[in-house]
């Protein structure tokens, strides 16, 4: 089987979304890329998660040509491919319709950073894409969705804010690999739910002060990170 390890990793990241309650039925999809081979492994379209096997994970090239797998890939494959082409450091993409994050996407409101949980993972508000026009919707819709995401990041760093809300649709998240992308999707849902509740408790609350935001983001990310244990790369 082509890219067995990547397929297993993608399968396990998809199942993690189910375990954490971030997907309902067959909603959502996770993919992972082998940059070396220029190939992407993604969940097949419409298959129940509990029945998924590594063989059923579909392998595609960066143009969407299927190179291994008997099933059709997730319909969002072309959105994933745009992200891999434009965000060179990412190794995995996760898409869900998780309730709180999708509510912010439907409302077309960026998720402000109100607290340190958000700042630990995302270096700023979670942006919302511009809505697609009629031509984009009737044409290559999934590719247009990917392009809209990349345009949203024209002035933003996708490695520092590994998530976006697609207007009227839901979140796409990414990370260094498929597991990290799924993890970020679960954290985004948690942060989206907390931001909503924060505004209910205090509608006038302002975003987190820059100093505290920077403190939390930089102690987990970047050259001076000190959260967690020292890993081989950090030594
Ligand atoms: Zn969707």
JSON list of C-alpha atoms and ligand atoms in Angstrom, two decimals:
[
{"chain": "A", "resi": 1, "resn": "UNK", "atom": "CA", "xyz": [0.00, 0.00, 0.00]},
{"chain": "A", "resi": 2, "resn": "UNK", "atom": "CA", "xyz": [1.35, 3.41, -1.02]},
{"chain": "A", "resi": 3, "resn": "UNK", "atom": "CA", "xyz": [2.26, 5.71, 1.91]},
{"chain": "A", "resi": 4, "resn": "UNK", "atom": "CA", "xyz": [1.01, 3.35, 4.62]},
{"chain": "A", "resi": 5, "resn": "UNK", "atom": "CA", "xyz": [2.39, 5.41, 7.50]},
{"chain": "A", "resi": 6, "resn": "UNK", "atom": "CA", "xyz": [0.81, 8.64, 6.21]},
{"chain": "A", "resi": 7, "resn": "UNK", "atom": "CA", "xyz": [-2.52, 6.90, 5.62]},
{"chain": "A", "resi": 8, "resn": "UNK", "atom": "CA", "xyz": [-2.51, 5.50, 9.15]},
{"chain": "A", "resi": 9, "resn": "UNK", "atom": "CA", "xyz": [-1.67, 8.92, 10.54]},
{"chain": "A", "resi": 10, "resn": "UNK", "atom": "CA", "xyz": [-4.52, 10.51, 8.54]},
{"chain": "A", "resi": 11, "resn": "UNK", "atom": "CA", "xyz": [-6.93, 7.80, 9.65]},
{"chain": "A", "resi": 12, "resn": "UNK", "atom": "CA", "xyz": [-6.03, 8.29, 13.29]},
{"chain": "A", "resi": 13, "resn": "UNK", "atom": "CA", "xyz": [-6.37, 12.10, 13.00]},
{"chain": "A", "resi": 14, "resn": "UNK", "atom": "CA", "xyz": [-9.84, 11.68, 11.49]},
{"chain": "A", "resi": 15, "resn": "UNK", "atom": "CA", "xyz": [-10.84, 9.36, 14.35]},
{"chain": "A", "resi": 16, "resn": "UNK", "atom": "CA", "xyz": [-9.52, 11.86, 16.90]},
{"chain": "A", "resi": 17, "resn": "UNK", "atom": "CA", "xyz": [-12.09, 14.39, 15.63]},
{"chain": "A", "resi": 18, "resn": "UNK", "atom": "CA", "xyz": [-14.84, 11.86, 16.36]},
{"chain": "A", "resi": 19, "resn": "UNK", "atom": "CA", "xyz": [-13.43, 11.03, 19.82]},
{"chain": "A", "resi": 20, "resn": "UNK", "atom": "CA", "xyz": [-13.34, 14.71, 20.74]},
{"chain": "A", "resi": 21, "resn": "UNK", "atom": "CA", "xyz": [-16.88, 15.39, 19.47]},
{"chain": "A", "resi": 22, "resn": "UNK", "atom": "CA", "xyz": [-15.74, 17.77, 16.72]},
{"chain": "A", "resi": 23, "resn": "UNK", "atom": "CA", "xyz": [-17.63, 15.95, 13.94]},
{"chain": "A", "resi": 24, "resn": "UNK", "atom": "CA", "xyz": [-21.14, 14.57, 13.52]},
{"chain": "A", "resi": 25, "resn": "UNK", "atom": "CA", "xyz": [-21.87, 11.60, 11.18]},
{"chain": "A", "resi": 26, "resn": "UNK", "atom": "CA", "xyz": [-19.57, 11.98, 8.14]},
{"chain": "A", "resi": 27, "resn": "UNK", "atom": "CA", "xyz": [-19.01, 15.75, 8.47]},
{"chain": "A", "resi": 28, "resn": "UNK", "atom": "CA", "xyz": [-15.43, 16.85, 8.35]},
{"chain": "A", "resi": 29, "resn": "UNK", "atom": "CA", "xyz": [-12.20, 15.55, 6.90]},
{"chain": "A", "resi": 30, "resn": "UNK", "atom": "CA", "xyz": [-8.49, 15.44, 7.68]},
{"chain": "A", "resi": 31, "resn": "UNK", "atom": "CA", "xyz": [-5.63, 15.08, 5.22]},
{"chain": "A", "resi": 32, "resn": "UNK", "atom": "CA", "xyz": [-1.86, 14.85, 5.45]},
{"chain": "A", "resi": 33, "resn": "UNK", "atom": "CA", "xyz": [0.88, 15.48, 2.90]},
{"chain": "A", "resi": 34, "resn": "UNK", "atom": "CA", "xyz": [4.18, 13.84, 2.04]},
{"chain": "A", "resi": 35, "resn": "UNK", "atom": "CA", "xyz": [6.12, 16.86, 0.76]},
{"chain": "A", "resi": 36, "resn": "UNK", "atom": "CA", "xyz": [8.84, 14.53, -0.45]},
{"chain": "A", "resi": 37, "resn": "UNK", "atom": "CA", "xyz": [6.45, 12.62, -2.72]},
{"chain": "A", "resi": 38, "resn": "UNK", "atom": "CA", "xyz": [4.14, 15.56, -3.49]},
{"chain": "A", "resi": 39, "resn": "UNK", "atom": "CA", "xyz": [1.20, 13.38, -2.46]},
{"chain": "A", "resi": 40, "resn": "UNK", "atom": "CA", "xyz": [-1.76, 14.00, -0.17]},
{"chain": "A", "resi": 41, "resn": "UNK", "atom": "CA", "xyz": [-3.71, 11.36, 1.79]},
{"chain": "A", "resi": 42, "resn": "UNK", "atom": "CA", "xyz": [-7.31, 12.28, 2.62]},
{"chain": "A", "resi": 43, "resn": "UNK", "atom": "CA", "xyz": [-10.46, 10.74, 4.02]},
{"chain": "A", "resi": 44, "resn": "UNK", "atom": "CA", "xyz": [-12.80, 9.27, 1.41]},
{"chain": "A", "resi": 45, "resn": "UNK", "atom": "CA", "xyz": [-16.11, 11.00, 0.79]},
{"chain": "A", "resi": 46, "resn": "UNK", "atom": "CA", "xyz": [-19.13, 9.98, 2.84]},
{"chain": "A", "resi": 47, "resn": "UNK", "atom": "CA", "xyz": [-17.71, 6.87, 4.56]},
{"chain": "A", "resi": 48, "resn": "UNK", "atom": "CA", "xyz": [-18.71, 6.35, 8.21]},
{"chain": "A", "resi": 49, "resn": "UNK", "atom": "CA", "xyz": [-15.72, 6.98, 10.48]},
{"chain": "A", "resi": 50, "resn": "UNK", "atom": "CA", "xyz": [-16.13, 3.73, 12.41]},
{"chain": "A", "resi": 51, "resn": "UNK", "atom": "CA", "xyz": [-15.71, 1.75, 9.18]},
{"chain": "A", "resi": 52, "resn": "UNK", "atom": "CA", "xyz": [-12.63, 3.61, 7.90]},
{"chain": "A", "resi": 53, "resn": "UNK", "atom": "CA", "xyz": [-9.49, 1.58, 7.17]},
{"chain": "A", "resi": 54, "resn": "UNK", "atom": "CA", "xyz": [-6.03, 2.80, 6.03]},
{"chain": "A", "resi": 55, "resn": "UNK", "atom": "CA", "xyz": [-6.67, 1.23, 2.58]},
{"chain": "A", "resi": 56, "resn": "UNK", "atom": "CA", "xyz": [-9.75, 3.45, 2.15]},
{"chain": "A", "resi": 57, "resn": "UNK", "atom": "CA", "xyz": [-7.74, 6.65, 2.67]},
{"chain": "A", "resi": 58, "resn": "UNK", "atom": "CA", "xyz": [-7.36, 8.17, -0.80]},
{"chain": "A", "resi": 59, "resn": "UNK", "atom": "CA", "xyz": [-3.98, 9.34, -2.13]},
{"chain": "A", "resi": 60, "resn": "UNK", "atom": "CA", "xyz": [-3.94, 12.22, -4.60]},
{"chain": "A", "resi": 61, "resn": "UNK", "atom": "CA", "xyz": [-1.26, 14.34, -6.25]},
{"chain": "A", "resi": 62, "resn": "UNK", "atom": "CA", "xyz": [-1.27, 18.12, -5.83]},
{"chain": "A", "resi": 63, "resn": "UNK", "atom": "CA", "xyz": [-3.41, 18.51, -8.96]},
{"chain": "A", "resi": 64, "resn": "UNK", "atom": "CA", "xyz": [-6.18, 16.31, -7.56]},
{"chain": "A", "resi": 65, "resn": "UNK", "atom": "CA", "xyz": [-5.30, 13.25, -9.65]},
{"chain": "A", "resi": 66, "resn": "UNK", "atom": "CA", "xyz": [-5.95, 10.08, -7.63]},
{"chain": "A", "resi": 67, "resn": "UNK", "atom": "CA", "xyz": [-2.85, 7.91, -7.54]},
{"chain": "A", "resi": 68, "resn": "UNK", "atom": "CA", "xyz": [-4.04, 5.26, -5.06]},
{"chain": "A", "resi": 69, "resn": "UNK", "atom": "CA", "xyz": [-7.35, 4.31, -3.46]},
{"chain": "A", "resi": 70, "resn": "UNK", "atom": "CA", "xyz": [-10.61, 2.86, -4.75]},
{"chain": "A", "resi": 71, "resn": "UNK", "atom": "CA", "xyz": [-12.99, 5.39, -3.20]},
{"chain": "A", "resi": 72, "resn": "UNK", "atom": "CA", "xyz": [-13.73, 8.99, -4.13]},
{"chain": "A", "resi": 73, "resn": "UNK", "atom": "CA", "xyz": [-11.82, 11.50, -2.00]},
{"chain": "A", "resi": 74, "resn": "UNK", "atom": "CA", "xyz": [-13.52, 13.99, 0.29]},
{"chain": "A", "resi": 75, "resn": "UNK", "atom": "CA", "xyz": [-15.28, 16.63, -1.80]},
{"chain": "A", "resi": 76, "resn": "UNK", "atom": "CA", "xyz": [-13.13, 19.24, -0.02]},
{"chain": "A", "resi": 77, "resn": "UNK", "atom": "CA", "xyz": [-9.89, 17.79, -1.48]},
{"chain": "A", "resi": 78, "resn": "UNK", "atom": "CA", "xyz": [-9.31, 20.81, -3.74]},
{"chain": "A", "resi": 79, "resn": "UNK", "atom": "CA", "xyz": [-9.57, 23.18, -0.78]},
{"chain": "A", "resi": 80, "resn": "UNK", "atom": "CA", "xyz": [-6.91, 21.13, 1.05]},
{"chain": "A", "resi": 81, "resn": "UNK", "atom": "CA", "xyz": [-4.67, 21.16, -2.06]},
{"chain": "A", "resi": 82, "resn": "UNK", "atom": "CA", "xyz": [-4.77, 24.97, -2.30]},
{"chain": "A", "resi": 83, "resn": "UNK", "atom": "CA", "xyz": [-3.66, 25.22, 1.33]},
{"chain": "A", "resi": 84, "resn": "UNK", "atom": "CA", "xyz": [-0.75, 22.80, 0.78]},
{"chain": "A", "resi": 85, "resn": "UNK", "atom": "CA", "xyz": [0.34, 24.77, -2.31]},
{"chain": "A", "resi": 86, "resn": "UNK", "atom": "CA", "xyz": [0.26, 28.17, -0.61]},
{"chain": "A", "resi": 87, "resn": "UNK", "atom": "CA", "xyz": [1.28, 27.36, 2.98]},
{"chain": "A", "resi": 88, "resn": "UNK", "atom": "CA", "xyz": [4.67, 25.64, 2.50]},
{"chain": "A", "resi": 89, "resn": "UNK", "atom": "CA", "xyz": [5.24, 24.61, 6.14]},
{"chain": "A", "resi": 90, "resn": "UNK", "atom": "CA", "xyz": [1.99, 22.79, 6.80]},
{"chain": "A", "resi": 91, "resn": "UNK", "atom": "CA", "xyz": [1.77, 19.00, 6.81]},
{"chain": "A", "resi": 92, "resn": "UNK", "atom": "CA", "xyz": [-1.90, 18.44, 7.66]},
{"chain": "A", "resi": 93, "resn": "UNK", "atom": "CA", "xyz": [-5.33, 20.05, 7.18]},
{"chain": "A", "resi": 94, "resn": "UNK", "atom": "CA", "xyz": [-8.53, 19.42, 9.18]},
{"chain": "A", "resi": 95, "resn": "UNK", "atom": "CA", "xyz": [-12.03, 20.62, 8.34]},
{"chain": "A", "resi": 96, "resn": "UNK", "atom": "CA", "xyz": [-15.06, 20.35, 10.61]},
{"chain": "A", "resi": 97, "resn": "UNK", "atom": "CA", "xyz": [-18.50, 21.85, 11.11]},
{"chain": "A", "resi": 98, "resn": "UNK", "atom": "CA", "xyz": [-17.97, 21.87, 14.87]},
{"chain": "A", "resi": 99, "resn": "UNK", "atom": "CA", "xyz": [-20.83, 23.80, 16.41]},
{"chain": "A", "resi": 100, "resn": "UNK", "atom": "CA", "xyz": [-19.34, 26.89, 18.05]},
{"chain": "A", "resi": 101, "resn": "UNK", "atom": "CA", "xyz": [-16.66, 27.54, 15.41]},
{"chain": "A", "resi": 102, "resn": "UNK", "atom": "CA", "xyz": [-19.24, 27.06, 12.62]},
{"chain": "A", "resi": 103, "resn": "UNK", "atom": "CA", "xyz": [-21.58, 29.49, 14.40]},
{"chain": "A", "resi": 104, "resn": "UNK", "atom": "CA", "xyz": [-18.89, 32.21, 14.23]},
{"chain": "A", "resi": 105, "resn": "UNK", "atom": "CA", "xyz": [-18.28, 31.29, 10.56]},
{"chain": "A", "resi": 106, "resn": "UNK", "atom": "CA", "xyz": [-21.98, 31.52, 9.77]},
{"chain": "A", "resi": 107, "resn": "UNK", "atom": "CA", "xyz": [-22.20, 34.86, 11.57]},
{"chain": "A", "resi": 108, "resn": "UNK", "atom": "CA", "xyz": [-19.16, 35.99, 9.53]},
{"chain": "A", "resi": 109, "resn": "UNK", "atom": "CA", "xyz": [-17.43, 37.24, 12.65]},
{"chain": "A", "resi": 110, "resn": "UNK", "atom": "CA", "xyz": [-13.73, 36.66, 13.44]},
{"chain": "A", "resi": 111, "resn": "UNK", "atom": "CA", "xyz": [-13.18, 35.02, 16.84]},
{"chain": "A", "resi": 112, "resn": "UNK", "atom": "CA", "xyz": [-11.47, 37.63, 19.05]},
{"chain": "A", "resi": 113, "resn": "UNK", "atom": "CA", "xyz": [-8.80, 36.49, 21.47]},
{"chain": "A", "resi": 114, "resn": "UNK", "atom": "CA", "xyz": [-10.36, 36.96, 24.89]},
{"chain": "A", "resi": 115, "resn": "UNK", "atom": "CA", "xyz": [-8.04, 34.80, 26.95]},
{"chain": "A", "resi": 116, "resn": "UNK", "atom": "CA", "xyz": [-4.84, 32.86, 27.31]},
{"chain": "A", "resi": 117, "resn": "UNK", "atom": "CA", "xyz": [-6.18, 29.54, 25.93]},
{"chain": "A", "resi": 118, "resn": "UNK", "atom": "CA", "xyz": [-6.71, 31.25, 22.58]},
{"chain": "A", "resi": 119, "resn": "UNK", "atom": "CA", "xyz": [-3.32, 33.01, 22.84]},
{"chain": "A", "resi": 120, "resn": "UNK", "atom": "CA", "xyz": [-1.56, 29.70, 23.57]},
{"chain": "A", "resi": 121, "resn": "UNK", "atom": "CA", "xyz": [-2.52, 28.42, 20.11]},
{"chain": "A", "resi": 122, "resn": "UNK", "atom": "CA", "xyz": [-3.43, 31.33, 17.82]},
{"chain": "A", "resi": 123, "resn": "UNK", "atom": "CA", "xyz": [-1.43, 34.55, 17.53]},
{"chain": "A", "resi": 124, "resn": "UNK", "atom": "CA", "xyz": [-4.43, 36.78, 16.90]},
{"chain": "A", "resi": 125, "resn": "UNK", "atom": "CA", "xyz": [-8.15, 36.64, 16.10]},
{"chain": "A", "resi": 126, "resn": "UNK", "atom": "CA", "xyz": [-9.34, 33.74, 13.90]},
{"chain": "A", "resi": 127, "resn": "UNK", "atom": "CA", "xyz": [-10.10, 35.45, 10.58]},
{"chain": "A", "resi": 128, "resn": "UNK", "atom": "CA", "xyz": [-13.14, 34.93, 8.34]},
{"chain": "A", "resi": 129, "resn": "UNK", "atom": "CA", "xyz": [-12.90, 34.56, 4.56]},
{"chain": "A", "resi": 130, "resn": "UNK", "atom": "CA", "xyz": [-14.71, 36.87, 2.16]},
{"chain": "A", "resi": 131, "resn": "UNK", "atom": "CA", "xyz": [-17.95, 35.29, 0.94]},
{"chain": "A", "resi": 132, "resn": "UNK", "atom": "CA", "xyz": [-17.73, 33.60, -2.48]},
{"chain": "A", "resi": 133, "resn": "UNK", "atom": "CA", "xyz": [-19.56, 35.20, -5.41]},
{"chain": "A", "resi": 134, "resn": "UNK", "atom": "CA", "xyz": [-22.01, 33.41, -7.73]},
{"chain": "A", "resi": 135, "resn": "UNK", "atom": "CA", "xyz": [-19.34, 32.63, -10.30]},
{"chain": "A", "resi": 136, "resn": "UNK", "atom": "CA", "xyz": [-17.02, 31.07, -7.69]},
{"chain": "A", "resi": 137, "resn": "UNK", "atom": "CA", "xyz": [-19.89, 29.01, -6.26]},
{"chain": "A", "resi": 138, "resn": "UNK", "atom": "CA", "xyz": [-21.01, 27.69, -9.66]},
{"chain": "A", "resi": 139, "resn": "UNK", "atom": "CA", "xyz": [-17.44, 27.07, -10.88]},
{"chain": "A", "resi": 140, "resn": "UNK", "atom": "CA", "xyz": [-14.69, 25.15, -9.08]},
{"chain": "A", "resi": 141, "resn": "UNK", "atom": "CA", "xyz": [-16.26, 25.81, -5.69]},
{"chain": "A", "resi": 142, "resn": "UNK", "atom": "CA", "xyz": [-13.84, 23.85, -3.51]},
{"chain": "A", "resi": 143, "resn": "UNK", "atom": "CA", "xyz": [-10.77, 25.36, -5.19]},
{"chain": "A", "resi": 144, "resn": "UNK", "atom": "CA", "xyz": [-12.31, 28.85, -4.88]},
{"chain": "A", "resi": 145, "resn": "UNK", "atom": "CA", "xyz": [-12.82, 28.17, -1.17]},
{"chain": "A", "resi": 146, "resn": "UNK", "atom": "CA", "xyz": [-9.10, 27.36, -0.86]},
{"chain": "A", "resi": 147, "resn": "UNK", "atom": "CA", "xyz": [-8.13, 30.49, -2.77]},
{"chain": "A", "resi": 148, "resn": "UNK", "atom": "CA", "xyz": [-10.40, 32.58, -0.52]},
{"chain": "A", "resi": 149, "resn": "UNK", "atom": "CA", "xyz": [-8.60, 31.14, 2.52]},
{"chain": "A", "resi": 150, "resn": "UNK", "atom": "CA", "xyz": [-5.17, 31.93, 1.07]},
{"chain": "A", "resi": 151, "resn": "UNK", "atom": "CA", "xyz": [-6.28, 35.49, 0.24]},
{"chain": "A", "resi": 152, "resn": "UNK", "atom": "CA", "xyz": [-7.43, 35.92, 3.83]},
{"chain": "A", "resi": 153, "resn": "UNK", "atom": "CA", "xyz": [-3.84, 35.14, 4.87]},
{"chain": "A", "resi": 154, "resn": "UNK", "atom": "CA", "xyz": [-2.23, 37.61, 2.44]},
{"chain": "A", "resi": 155, "resn": "UNK", "atom": "CA", "xyz": [-1.13, 39.71, 5.44]},
{"chain": "A", "resi": 156, "resn": "UNK", "atom": "CA", "xyz": [-1.23, 36.97, 8.10]},
{"chain": "A", "resi": 157, "resn": "UNK", "atom": "CA", "xyz": [1.15, 34.17, 9.03]},
{"chain": "A", "resi": 158, "resn": "UNK", "atom": "CA", "xyz": [-0.56, 30.78, 8.62]},
{"chain": "A", "resi": 159, "resn": "UNK", "atom": "CA", "xyz": [2.02, 29.17, 10.93]},
{"chain": "A", "resi": 160, "resn": "UNK", "atom": "CA", "xyz": [1.11, 31.57, 13.76]},
{"chain": "A", "resi": 161, "resn": "UNK", "atom": "CA", "xyz": [-2.67, 31.40, 13.18]},
{"chain": "A", "resi": 162, "resn": "UNK", "atom": "CA", "xyz": [-3.33, 27.82, 12.06]},
{"chain": "A", "resi": 163, "resn": "UNK", "atom": "CA", "xyz": [-7.10, 28.25, 11.54]},
{"chain": "A", "resi": 164, "resn": "UNK", "atom": "CA", "xyz": [-9.67, 30.15, 9.49]},
{"chain": "A", "resi": 165, "resn": "UNK", "atom": "CA", "xyz": [-13.44, 30.42, 9.37]},
{"chain": "A", "resi": 166, "resn": "UNK", "atom": "CA", "xyz": [-14.89, 30.00, 5.88]},
{"chain": "A", "resi": 167, "resn": "UNK", "atom": "CA", "xyz": [-17.81, 32.42, 5.70]},
{"chain": "A", "resi": 168, "resn": "UNK", "atom": "CA", "xyz": [-21.23, 30.73, 6.12]},
{"chain": "A", "resi": 169, "resn": "UNK", "atom": "CA", "xyz": [-19.52, 27.33, 6.25]},
{"chain": "A", "resi": 170, "resn": "UNK", "atom": "CA", "xyz": [-17.08, 26.35, 8.99]},
{"chain": "A", "resi": 171, "resn": "UNK", "atom": "CA", "xyz": [-13.48, 26.13, 10.12]},
{"chain": "A", "resi": 172, "resn": "UNK", "atom": "CA", "xyz": [-10.39, 24.81, 8.34]},
{"chain": "A", "resi": 173, "resn": "UNK", "atom": "CA", "xyz": [-7.33, 24.24, 10.55]},
{"chain": "A", "resi": 174, "resn": "UNK", "atom": "CA", "xyz": [-3.83, 23.07, 9.78]},
{"chain": "A", "resi": 175, "resn": "UNK", "atom": "CA", "xyz": [-0.53, 22.20, 11.43]},
{"chain": "A", "resi": 176, "resn": "UNK", "atom": "CA", "xyz": [2.84, 20.49, 10.93]},
{"chain": "A", "resi": 177, "resn": "UNK", "atom": "CA", "xyz": [1.08, 17.11, 10.44]},
{"chain": "A", "resi": 178, "resn": "UNK", "atom": "CA", "xyz": [-2.41, 15.59, 10.33]},
{"chain": "A", "resi": 179, "resn": "UNK", "atom": "CA", "xyz": [-2.52, 15.00, 14.10]},
{"chain": "A", "resi": 180, "resn": "UNK", "atom": "CA", "xyz": [-1.61, 18.64, 14.81]},
{"chain": "A", "resi": 181, "resn": "UNK", "atom": "CA", "xyz": [-4.26, 19.85, 12.34]},
{"chain": "A", "resi": 182, "resn": "UNK", "atom": "CA", "xyz": [-6.94, 17.75, 14.09]},
{"chain": "A", "resi": 183, "resn": "UNK", "atom": "CA", "xyz": [-5.71, 18.91, 17.49]},
{"chain": "A", "resi": 184, "resn": "UNK", "atom": "CA", "xyz": [-5.97, 22.55, 16.38]},
{"chain": "A", "resi": 185, "resn": "UNK", "atom": "CA", "xyz": [-9.52, 21.90, 15.12]},
{"chain": "A", "resi": 186, "resn": "UNK", "atom": "CA", "xyz": [-10.51, 20.57, 18.54]},
{"chain": "A", "resi": 187, "resn": "UNK", "atom": "CA", "xyz": [-8.85, 23.50, 20.35]},
{"chain": "A", "resi": 188, "resn": "UNK", "atom": "CA", "xyz": [-10.48, 25.99, 17.96]},
{"chain": "A", "resi": 189, "resn": "UNK", "atom": "CA", "xyz": [-13.91, 24.60, 18.85]},
{"chain": "A", "resi": 190, "resn": "UNK", "atom": "CA", "xyz": [-13.11, 24.97, 22.56]},
{"chain": "A", "resi": 191, "resn": "UNK", "atom": "CA", "xyz": [-11.87, 28.54, 22.07]},
{"chain": "A", "resi": 192, "resn": "UNK", "atom": "CA", "xyz": [-14.90, 29.44, 19.91]},
{"chain": "A", "resi": 193, "resn": "UNK", "atom": "CA", "xyz": [-17.28, 28.15, 22.60]},
{"chain": "A", "resi": 194, "resn": "UNK", "atom": "CA", "xyz": [-15.43, 30.09, 25.32]},
{"chain": "A", "resi": 195, "resn": "UNK", "atom": "CA", "xyz": [-15.43, 33.31, 23.26]},
{"chain": "A", "resi": 196, "resn": "UNK", "atom": "CA", "xyz": [-19.19, 32.99, 22.78]},
{"chain": "A", "resi": 197, "resn": "UNK", "atom": "CA", "xyz": [-19.77, 32.46, 26.50]},
{"chain": "A", "resi": 198, "resn": "UNK", "atom": "CA", "xyz": [-17.40, 35.31, 27.37]},
{"chain": "A", "resi": 199, "resn": "UNK", "atom": "CA", "xyz": [-19.52, 37.69, 25.31]},
{"chain": "A", "resi": 200, "resn": "UNK", "atom": "CA", "xyz": [-22.71, 36.41, 26.95]},
{"chain": "A", "resi": 201, "resn": "UNK", "atom": "CA", "xyz": [-21.26, 37.02, 30.42]},
{"chain": "A", "resi": 202, "resn": "UNK", "atom": "CA", "xyz": [-19.78, 40.41, 29.49]},
{"chain": "A", "resi": 203, "resn": "UNK", "atom": "CA", "xyz": [-20.81, 41.83, 26.08]},
{"chain": "A", "resi": 204, "resn": "UNK", "atom": "CA", "xyz": [-18.46, 44.79, 26.57]},
{"chain": "A", "resi": 205, "resn": "UNK", "atom": "CA", "xyz": [-15.28, 42.77, 27.19]},
{"chain": "A", "resi": 206, "resn": "UNK", "atom": "CA", "xyz": [-12.24, 43.85, 25.16]},
{"chain": "A", "resi": 207, "resn": "UNK", "atom": "CA", "xyz": [-9.73, 41.47, 23.53]},
{"chain": "A", "resi": 208, "resn": "UNK", "atom": "CA", "xyz": [-6.81, 40.24, 25.62]},
{"chain": "A", "resi": 209, "resn": "UNK", "atom": "CA", "xyz": [-4.07, 42.84, 26.15]},
{"chain": "A", "resi": 210, "resn": "UNK", "atom": "CA", "xyz": [-1.15, 42.43, 23.74]},
{"chain": "A", "resi": 211, "resn": "UNK", "atom": "CA", "xyz": [1.41, 41.82, 26.51]},
{"chain": "A", "resi": 212, "resn": "UNK", "atom": "CA", "xyz": [-0.42, 38.83, 27.96]},
{"chain": "A", "resi": 213, "resn": "UNK", "atom": "CA", "xyz": [-1.27, 37.54, 24.48]},
{"chain": "A", "resi": 214, "resn": "UNK", "atom": "CA", "xyz": [2.38, 37.70, 23.39]},
{"chain": "A", "resi": 215, "resn": "UNK", "atom": "CA", "xyz": [3.57, 36.13, 26.64]},
{"chain": "A", "resi": 216, "resn": "UNK", "atom": "CA", "xyz": [1.32, 33.10, 26.16]},
{"chain": "A", "resi": 217, "resn": "UNK", "atom": "CA", "xyz": [1.95, 32.65, 22.44]},
{"chain": "A", "resi": 218, "resn": "UNK", "atom": "CA", "xyz": [5.72, 33.05, 22.65]},
{"chain": "A", "resi": 219, "resn": "UNK", "atom": "CA", "xyz": [6.24, 30.72, 25.62]},
{"chain": "A", "resi": 220, "resn": "UNK", "atom": "CA", "xyz": [4.84, 27.85, 23.48]},
{"chain": "A", "resi": 221, "resn": "UNK", "atom": "CA", "xyz": [6.05, 28.87, 20.01]},
{"chain": "A", "resi": 222, "resn": "UNK", "atom": "CA", "xyz": [9.15, 30.38, 18.46]},
{"chain": "A", "resi": 223, "resn": "UNK", "atom": "CA", "xyz": [12.81, 30.43, 19.38]},
{"chain": "A", "resi": 224, "resn": "UNK", "atom": "CA", "xyz": [12.37, 31.18, 23.08]},
{"chain": "A", "resi": 225, "resn": "UNK", "atom": "CA", "xyz": [9.56, 28.72, 23.79]},
{"chain": "A", "resi": 226, "resn": "UNK", "atom": "CA", "xyz": [9.78, 27.06, 27.18]},
{"chain": "A", "resi": 227, "resn": "UNK", "atom": "CA", "xyz": [6.37, 25.33, 27.60]},
{"chain": "A", "resi": 228, "resn": "UNK", "atom": "CA", "xyz": [6.49, 21.53, 27.95]},
{"chain": "A", "resi": 229, "resn": "UNK", "atom": "CA", "xyz": [9.55, 19.29, 27.87]},
{"chain": "A", "resi": 230, "resn": "UNK", "atom": "CA", "xyz": [12.73, 19.88, 25.96]},
{"chain": "A", "resi": 231, "resn": "UNK", "atom": "CA", "xyz": [12.57, 17.92, 22.68]},
{"chain": "A", "resi": 232, "resn": "UNK", "atom": "CA", "xyz": [15.39, 16.86, 20.39]},
{"chain": "A", "resi": 233, "resn": "UNK", "atom": "CA", "xyz": [14.79, 19.83, 18.03]},
{"chain": "A", "resi": 234, "resn": "UNK", "atom": "CA", "xyz": [14.81, 22.32, 20.86]},
{"chain": "A", "resi": 235, "resn": "UNK", "atom": "CA", "xyz": [17.99, 21.08, 22.49]},
{"chain": "B", "resi": 1, "resn": "LIG", "atom": "ZN1", "xyz": [-17.67, 21.61, 5.14]}
]
